[in-house]
Coordinates of C-alpha atoms in Angstrom, one line a residue:
M281 CA 172.6 229.1 142.8
K282 CA 176.2 228.8 141.9
I283 CA 177.3 226.5 139.1
E284 CA 180.5 225.7 137.3
P285 CA 181.0 227.5 134.0
F286 CA 180.0 225.2 131.1
K287 CA 183.5 224.9 129.5
V288 CA 182.6 223.4 126.1
E289 CA 179.8 225.9 125.5
L290 CA 182.0 228.8 126.5
W291 CA 184.6 227.6 124.1
M292 CA 182.2 227.2 121.2
N293 CA 180.6 230.6 121.9
E294 CA 183.9 232.3 121.7
H295 CA 185.6 230.5 118.8
E296 CA 183.1 228.7 116.5
E297 CA 182.3 231.7 114.3
K298 CA 186.0 232.2 113.6
A299 CA 186.4 228.8 112.1
V300 CA 187.5 228.4 108.5
Y301 CA 187.6 224.6 109.0
N302 CA 184.9 223.6 111.5
T303 CA 186.0 220.3 112.8
G304 CA 184.5 221.1 116.1
E305 CA 180.9 220.7 115.0
T306 CA 179.1 217.9 116.7
C307 CA 176.0 217.5 114.5
V308 CA 175.8 215.5 111.4
D309 CA 176.0 217.9 108.4
S310 CA 172.8 220.0 108.9
I311 CA 169.9 219.9 106.5
S312 CA 167.8 222.8 105.2
M313 CA 164.0 222.9 105.2
E314 CA 164.2 222.4 101.5
E315 CA 166.2 219.3 101.9
L316 CA 163.9 218.0 104.6
F317 CA 160.9 218.5 102.3
E318 CA 162.7 216.7 99.4
L319 CA 163.6 213.8 101.7
A320 CA 159.9 213.6 102.8
E321 CA 158.7 214.0 99.2
I322 CA 156.5 216.9 100.3
N323 CA 155.4 219.6 97.9
K324 CA 157.3 222.6 99.1
E325 CA 154.9 225.3 97.9
E326 CA 151.9 223.6 99.4
K327 CA 153.5 223.0 102.7
L328 CA 154.8 226.5 103.1
T329 CA 151.4 227.9 102.2
E330 CA 149.9 225.7 104.9
L331 CA 152.5 226.8 107.5
M332 CA 151.9 230.4 106.6
Q333 CA 148.2 230.1 107.5
K334 CA 149.0 228.9 111.1
R335 CA 148.3 231.3 113.9
L336 CA 151.5 231.5 116.1
T337 CA 150.0 230.4 119.4
Y338 CA 151.6 228.2 122.0
G339 CA 150.5 225.2 120.0
H340 CA 150.3 221.8 121.7
I341 CA 151.3 222.4 125.4
F342 CA 152.3 218.8 125.9
G343 CA 153.9 218.4 122.4
N344 CA 152.6 217.9 118.8
P345 CA 151.0 214.4 118.7
V346 CA 152.7 213.6 115.4
F347 CA 156.1 214.6 116.9
K348 CA 155.5 212.6 120.0
Q349 CA 154.4 209.6 118.0
G350 CA 157.6 209.9 116.0
I351 CA 159.7 210.0 119.2
A352 CA 157.9 206.9 120.6
S353 CA 158.8 205.1 117.3
L354 CA 162.5 205.4 118.2
Y355 CA 161.9 203.0 121.2
K356 CA 160.4 199.5 121.7
E357 CA 158.5 200.1 125.0
I358 CA 157.7 203.8 125.0
D359 CA 154.2 205.2 124.2
P360 CA 153.6 208.9 123.3
E361 CA 152.2 209.7 126.7
Q362 CA 155.6 208.6 128.2
V363 CA 157.4 211.4 126.3
L364 CA 157.9 215.0 127.4
T365 CA 159.1 217.5 124.8
T366 CA 161.8 220.0 125.8
H367 CA 164.1 222.7 124.4
G368 CA 166.8 220.5 123.1
A369 CA 168.5 217.6 125.0
I370 CA 170.2 220.3 127.1
G371 CA 166.7 221.3 128.3
A372 CA 165.8 217.6 128.8
N373 CA 168.9 216.9 131.0
H374 CA 168.3 220.0 133.0
L375 CA 164.6 219.2 133.5
V376 CA 165.3 215.6 134.7
L377 CA 168.0 216.7 137.2
Y378 CA 166.1 219.8 138.3
S379 CA 163.0 217.6 139.0
M380 CA 164.6 214.5 140.5
I381 CA 167.8 215.4 142.4
E382 CA 167.8 216.9 145.9
P383 CA 170.7 218.2 148.0
E384 CA 170.9 215.1 150.2
D385 CA 171.0 212.8 147.1
E386 CA 174.0 210.9 145.8
V387 CA 174.7 210.6 142.1
V388 CA 177.2 208.5 140.2
A389 CA 178.2 210.0 136.8
V390 CA 180.7 209.0 134.1
L391 CA 183.5 211.3 133.0
P392 CA 184.2 212.5 130.3
T393 CA 180.7 213.5 129.3
Y394 CA 178.6 216.5 128.6
Q395 CA 179.4 218.7 131.6
Q396 CA 175.8 219.5 132.7
L397 CA 175.4 215.8 133.6
Y398 CA 177.6 216.3 136.6
S399 CA 177.8 220.1 137.1
I400 CA 174.0 220.5 137.5
P401 CA 173.6 218.0 140.4
E402 CA 176.7 219.4 142.0
S403 CA 175.1 222.9 141.9
F404 CA 172.1 221.4 143.7
R405 CA 174.5 220.3 146.5
A406 CA 174.1 216.6 145.7
T407 CA 177.0 214.3 146.2
V408 CA 178.4 213.5 142.8
K409 CA 180.7 210.5 142.6
R410 CA 182.6 210.5 139.3
H411 CA 183.6 207.3 137.4
T412 CA 186.4 208.2 135.1
L413 CA 186.5 206.3 131.8
S414 CA 189.9 205.6 130.2
P415 CA 191.3 205.0 126.8
E416 CA 192.9 201.8 128.1
N417 CA 189.3 200.4 128.7
N418 CA 188.0 201.9 125.3
F419 CA 186.2 204.6 127.3
L420 CA 183.7 202.0 128.6
P421 CA 182.7 201.8 132.3
D422 CA 184.6 199.5 134.7
L423 CA 181.5 197.8 136.1
A424 CA 183.4 196.6 139.3
E425 CA 184.2 200.2 140.1
V426 CA 180.7 201.4 139.4
R427 CA 179.4 198.8 141.9
Q428 CA 181.8 200.1 144.5
L429 CA 180.7 203.7 143.9
V430 CA 177.0 203.1 144.4
S431 CA 175.4 202.9 147.9
E432 CA 172.0 202.9 149.5
K433 CA 172.0 206.7 149.1
T434 CA 172.5 206.6 145.3
K435 CA 169.5 208.2 143.7
M436 CA 170.7 208.1 140.1
I437 CA 173.4 206.7 137.8
I438 CA 174.2 209.0 134.9
I439 CA 175.6 207.6 131.7
N440 CA 176.1 209.0 128.1
N441 CA 175.6 206.4 125.4
P442 CA 177.1 206.8 122.8
N443 CA 179.7 208.8 124.7
N444 CA 180.5 212.4 124.0
P445 CA 183.4 213.1 123.5
A446 CA 184.9 209.6 123.2
G447 CA 182.5 207.9 120.7
S448 CA 182.4 204.7 122.8
L449 CA 179.2 202.6 122.8
M450 CA 177.8 200.4 125.6
D451 CA 176.1 197.3 124.2
E452 CA 173.0 195.7 125.6
G453 CA 174.9 193.4 127.9
M454 CA 176.8 196.2 129.6
L455 CA 173.6 198.3 129.8
K456 CA 171.8 195.4 131.5
E457 CA 174.6 195.1 134.0
I458 CA 174.3 198.8 134.8
V459 CA 170.6 198.3 135.2
A460 CA 171.3 195.4 137.7
I461 CA 173.6 197.7 139.7
A462 CA 170.9 200.4 139.8
E463 CA 168.2 197.9 140.8
S464 CA 170.4 196.7 143.7
V465 CA 170.0 200.2 145.3
G466 CA 166.7 201.3 143.8
A467 CA 168.4 204.0 141.7
Y468 CA 167.3 205.6 138.4
V469 CA 169.5 205.5 135.4
L470 CA 169.6 208.7 133.3
S471 CA 171.1 208.0 129.8
D472 CA 172.0 210.9 127.5
E473 CA 171.4 209.2 124.2
T474 CA 171.8 212.2 122.0
Y475 CA 173.9 210.3 119.5
R476 CA 171.9 207.0 119.6
G477 CA 171.5 205.4 116.2
L478 CA 174.7 206.7 114.6
T479 CA 176.6 203.4 114.9
Q480 CA 179.6 202.4 112.8
A481 CA 178.4 198.8 112.4
E482 CA 174.9 197.6 111.6
E483 CA 173.9 196.8 115.2
D484 CA 171.1 197.6 117.6
S485 CA 171.7 200.4 120.0
P486 CA 169.2 199.8 122.8
S487 CA 167.8 202.6 124.9
I488 CA 167.9 202.5 128.7
A489 CA 164.2 203.4 128.7
D490 CA 163.4 200.1 127.0
L491 CA 165.6 198.0 129.3
Y492 CA 164.7 199.4 132.7
D493 CA 161.5 200.7 134.3
K494 CA 163.5 203.4 136.1
G495 CA 165.5 204.2 133.0
I496 CA 165.3 207.8 131.6
S497 CA 166.3 208.4 128.0
V498 CA 167.2 211.9 126.8
S499 CA 167.7 212.8 123.2
S500 CA 167.1 215.5 120.5
M501 CA 166.6 216.4 116.9
S502 CA 170.1 218.0 116.8
K503 CA 172.8 215.4 116.3
V504 CA 171.3 212.3 114.7
F505 CA 168.7 214.1 112.7
S506 CA 170.8 217.2 111.6
L507 CA 168.1 219.6 112.8
A508 CA 169.8 221.5 115.7
G509 CA 168.1 224.7 114.6
L510 CA 164.7 223.4 115.7
R511 CA 166.0 223.3 119.3
L512 CA 163.9 220.3 120.2
G513 CA 164.6 217.4 122.6
W514 CA 162.7 215.0 124.8
I515 CA 162.6 212.8 127.9
A516 CA 161.3 209.3 127.4
T517 CA 160.6 207.0 130.4
R518 CA 158.2 204.3 131.5
N519 CA 158.5 205.5 135.1
P520 CA 155.3 207.4 136.1
E521 CA 157.0 209.2 139.0
V522 CA 159.6 210.8 136.6
I523 CA 156.9 211.8 134.2
E524 CA 154.9 213.4 137.0
E525 CA 157.8 215.3 138.6
C526 CA 159.2 216.4 135.3
S527 CA 155.8 217.6 134.1
L528 CA 155.3 219.6 137.3
H529 CA 158.7 221.3 136.9
R530 CA 158.3 221.7 133.1
D531 CA 155.4 224.2 133.8
H532 CA 158.0 226.5 135.4
N533 CA 160.4 226.7 132.5
T534 CA 158.9 225.5 129.2
I535 CA 155.1 225.9 128.8
S536 CA 155.4 224.5 125.3
C537 CA 157.9 224.1 122.5
G538 CA 157.7 226.0 119.2
M539 CA 154.7 224.9 117.2
L540 CA 156.5 225.3 113.8
D541 CA 159.6 223.5 115.2
E542 CA 157.5 220.6 116.3
E543 CA 155.7 220.5 113.0
L544 CA 159.0 220.1 111.1
A545 CA 160.3 217.6 113.6
G546 CA 157.2 215.5 113.1
I547 CA 157.9 215.4 109.4
A548 CA 161.5 214.4 110.0
L549 CA 160.6 211.6 112.3
A550 CA 157.9 210.3 110.0
H551 CA 160.7 209.9 107.5
K552 CA 163.4 209.0 110.0
D553 CA 164.8 206.1 108.0
K554 CA 165.8 208.3 105.1
I555 CA 167.6 210.8 107.4
L556 CA 169.3 208.0 109.3
D557 CA 170.5 206.3 106.1
R558 CA 171.9 209.7 104.9
N559 CA 173.6 210.4 108.2
K560 CA 175.0 206.9 108.9
K561 CA 176.6 207.1 105.5
I562 CA 178.2 210.4 106.4
V563 CA 179.6 209.3 109.7
R564 CA 180.9 206.0 108.3
D565 CA 182.5 207.5 105.2
N566 CA 184.0 210.3 107.2
L567 CA 185.4 208.0 109.9
K568 CA 187.2 206.0 107.3
I569 CA 188.9 209.2 106.2
L570 CA 189.7 210.1 109.8
D571 CA 191.0 206.7 110.6
E572 CA 193.3 206.6 107.6
W573 CA 194.6 210.1 108.6
V574 CA 195.3 209.0 112.2
Q575 CA 197.3 206.0 111.0
K576 CA 199.7 208.1 109.0
E577 CA 200.1 210.9 111.6
K578 CA 203.0 210.0 114.0
H579 CA 202.0 212.5 116.6
I580 CA 198.3 211.4 116.8
S581 CA 196.6 208.4 118.3
Y582 CA 193.0 207.5 119.3
V583 CA 190.5 204.9 120.4
K584 CA 188.5 204.4 117.2
P585 CA 184.9 205.5 117.9
Q586 CA 182.1 203.0 117.6
A587 CA 179.3 205.5 117.3
G588 CA 178.3 209.2 117.3
T589 CA 180.0 212.1 115.6
V590 CA 183.0 212.9 117.8
T591 CA 186.1 211.4 119.2
L592 CA 189.2 212.3 121.2
L593 CA 192.6 212.7 119.4
Y594 CA 195.6 212.2 121.6
Y595 CA 198.9 213.9 120.8
D596 CA 202.4 213.2 122.0
F597 CA 204.0 216.6 122.4
D598 CA 204.2 218.8 125.5
R599 CA 201.4 221.4 125.2
S600 CA 198.1 222.0 127.0
S601 CA 195.0 221.2 125.0
R602 CA 193.8 224.7 125.4
E603 CA 197.0 226.3 124.2
L604 CA 197.0 224.0 121.2
C605 CA 193.4 224.7 120.3
I606 CA 193.8 228.5 120.6
D607 CA 196.8 228.4 118.4
L608 CA 195.0 226.3 115.8
I609 CA 191.8 228.5 115.7
D610 CA 193.5 231.9 116.0
N611 CA 196.4 231.3 113.5
H612 CA 195.1 228.6 111.2
G613 CA 191.3 228.9 111.3
L614 CA 191.0 225.3 112.5
L615 CA 188.4 224.5 115.2
F616 CA 188.8 221.6 117.7
T617 CA 187.6 221.5 121.3
P618 CA 190.3 221.3 124.1
G619 CA 190.3 218.1 126.1
D620 CA 190.3 220.3 129.3
C621 CA 186.6 221.1 128.5
F622 CA 186.0 217.5 129.5
E623 CA 188.6 217.4 132.4
F624 CA 191.0 215.5 130.2
E625 CA 194.4 216.5 128.9
Q626 CA 196.8 215.7 126.0
C627 CA 193.8 215.4 123.7
I628 CA 191.4 217.4 121.7
R629 CA 187.9 216.5 120.5
I630 CA 187.2 216.4 116.8
G631 CA 183.8 216.4 115.2
Y632 CA 184.0 214.4 112.0
A633 CA 180.4 214.4 110.7
C634 CA 180.7 217.7 108.8
K635 CA 180.7 217.9 105.0
T636 CA 183.3 215.4 103.8
E637 CA 185.2 218.1 101.9
E638 CA 185.4 220.2 105.0
L639 CA 186.8 217.3 107.0
I640 CA 189.4 216.5 104.5
A641 CA 190.5 220.2 104.2
G642 CA 190.6 220.5 108.0
L643 CA 192.7 217.3 108.4
N644 CA 195.1 218.5 105.7
K645 CA 195.5 221.8 107.5
F646 CA 196.2 220.0 110.8
S647 CA 198.8 217.8 109.0
E648 CA 200.6 221.0 107.9
Y649 CA 200.6 222.2 111.4
L650 CA 201.8 218.8 112.8
A651 CA 204.7 218.8 110.3
T652 CA 206.1 221.7 112.1
I653 CA 206.2 220.0 115.5

């Protein structure tokens, strides 16, 4: 089965380890096991002794119950049995699309977004209609255009909320309108919600799984909870057909997730409020720094993100995004992601949720570079 190369992953694979200033990272500053235990007020020695006694079996085939209960607590209408655990959100997205999309199906997907959300259904020979978001519309969908794109053949509408790479956020009103569009043709809505909860304002960030009985939410422990090393994600949906189909297909590529990983994730979600408080402070403090920097840089502009950990920086000089990013990483140790990884140009993606000191150092280095333009 042929599939388009995953541009952003290929870029990170080649260049991330060269970074002196990693402003390409998309997770909130990662936490260690020791920091996790401190946040959870767990006795480290006792917990490690307990973990060392565990036999390393497959563990819970359908997911550690504590972990699944923690996932369900992130939603209003989801029960633990309506959750499937996966190998990261990347595994969750793949499992949904692998299970639900056939060659004769039609899919409507937003762009820019995480590439697998449109490249995987394209690889299955489905018809993918792309809805391109624009900075002029604050990287939010044009609902009139979405209505024109759907048809009686549309099996699924695919969105990404909050958006990667733009940092835009669809509110409940817009999500309900997308639900109405999907309902009009009987389509599912798959929402990659990997950054859900990391809002700049104190506002609710509803899940599609709570708003629509054919809504499918995908997320992970990586971005919002700073635990990418656990490689855990999930599918949450109230739709029994999706649970059944994804469960059948899951047997072919997962069996179970790591038992120690799920144990640690269960601890994290049992203390999710503490981690979210930490991480919202990081993204909000760091965005203030980024915003002040953008305002003073004459060559740079952006649509200020509403949520998540990333955004697109537009520049006003004549150079491809890939050439610019190669120059920055190879000659200055500064990592960004080229806009062309998301099929956009004249922009680069920055991850601003790293350690504050690293963000400041990276922006200062970029300022030195821009001064030479």
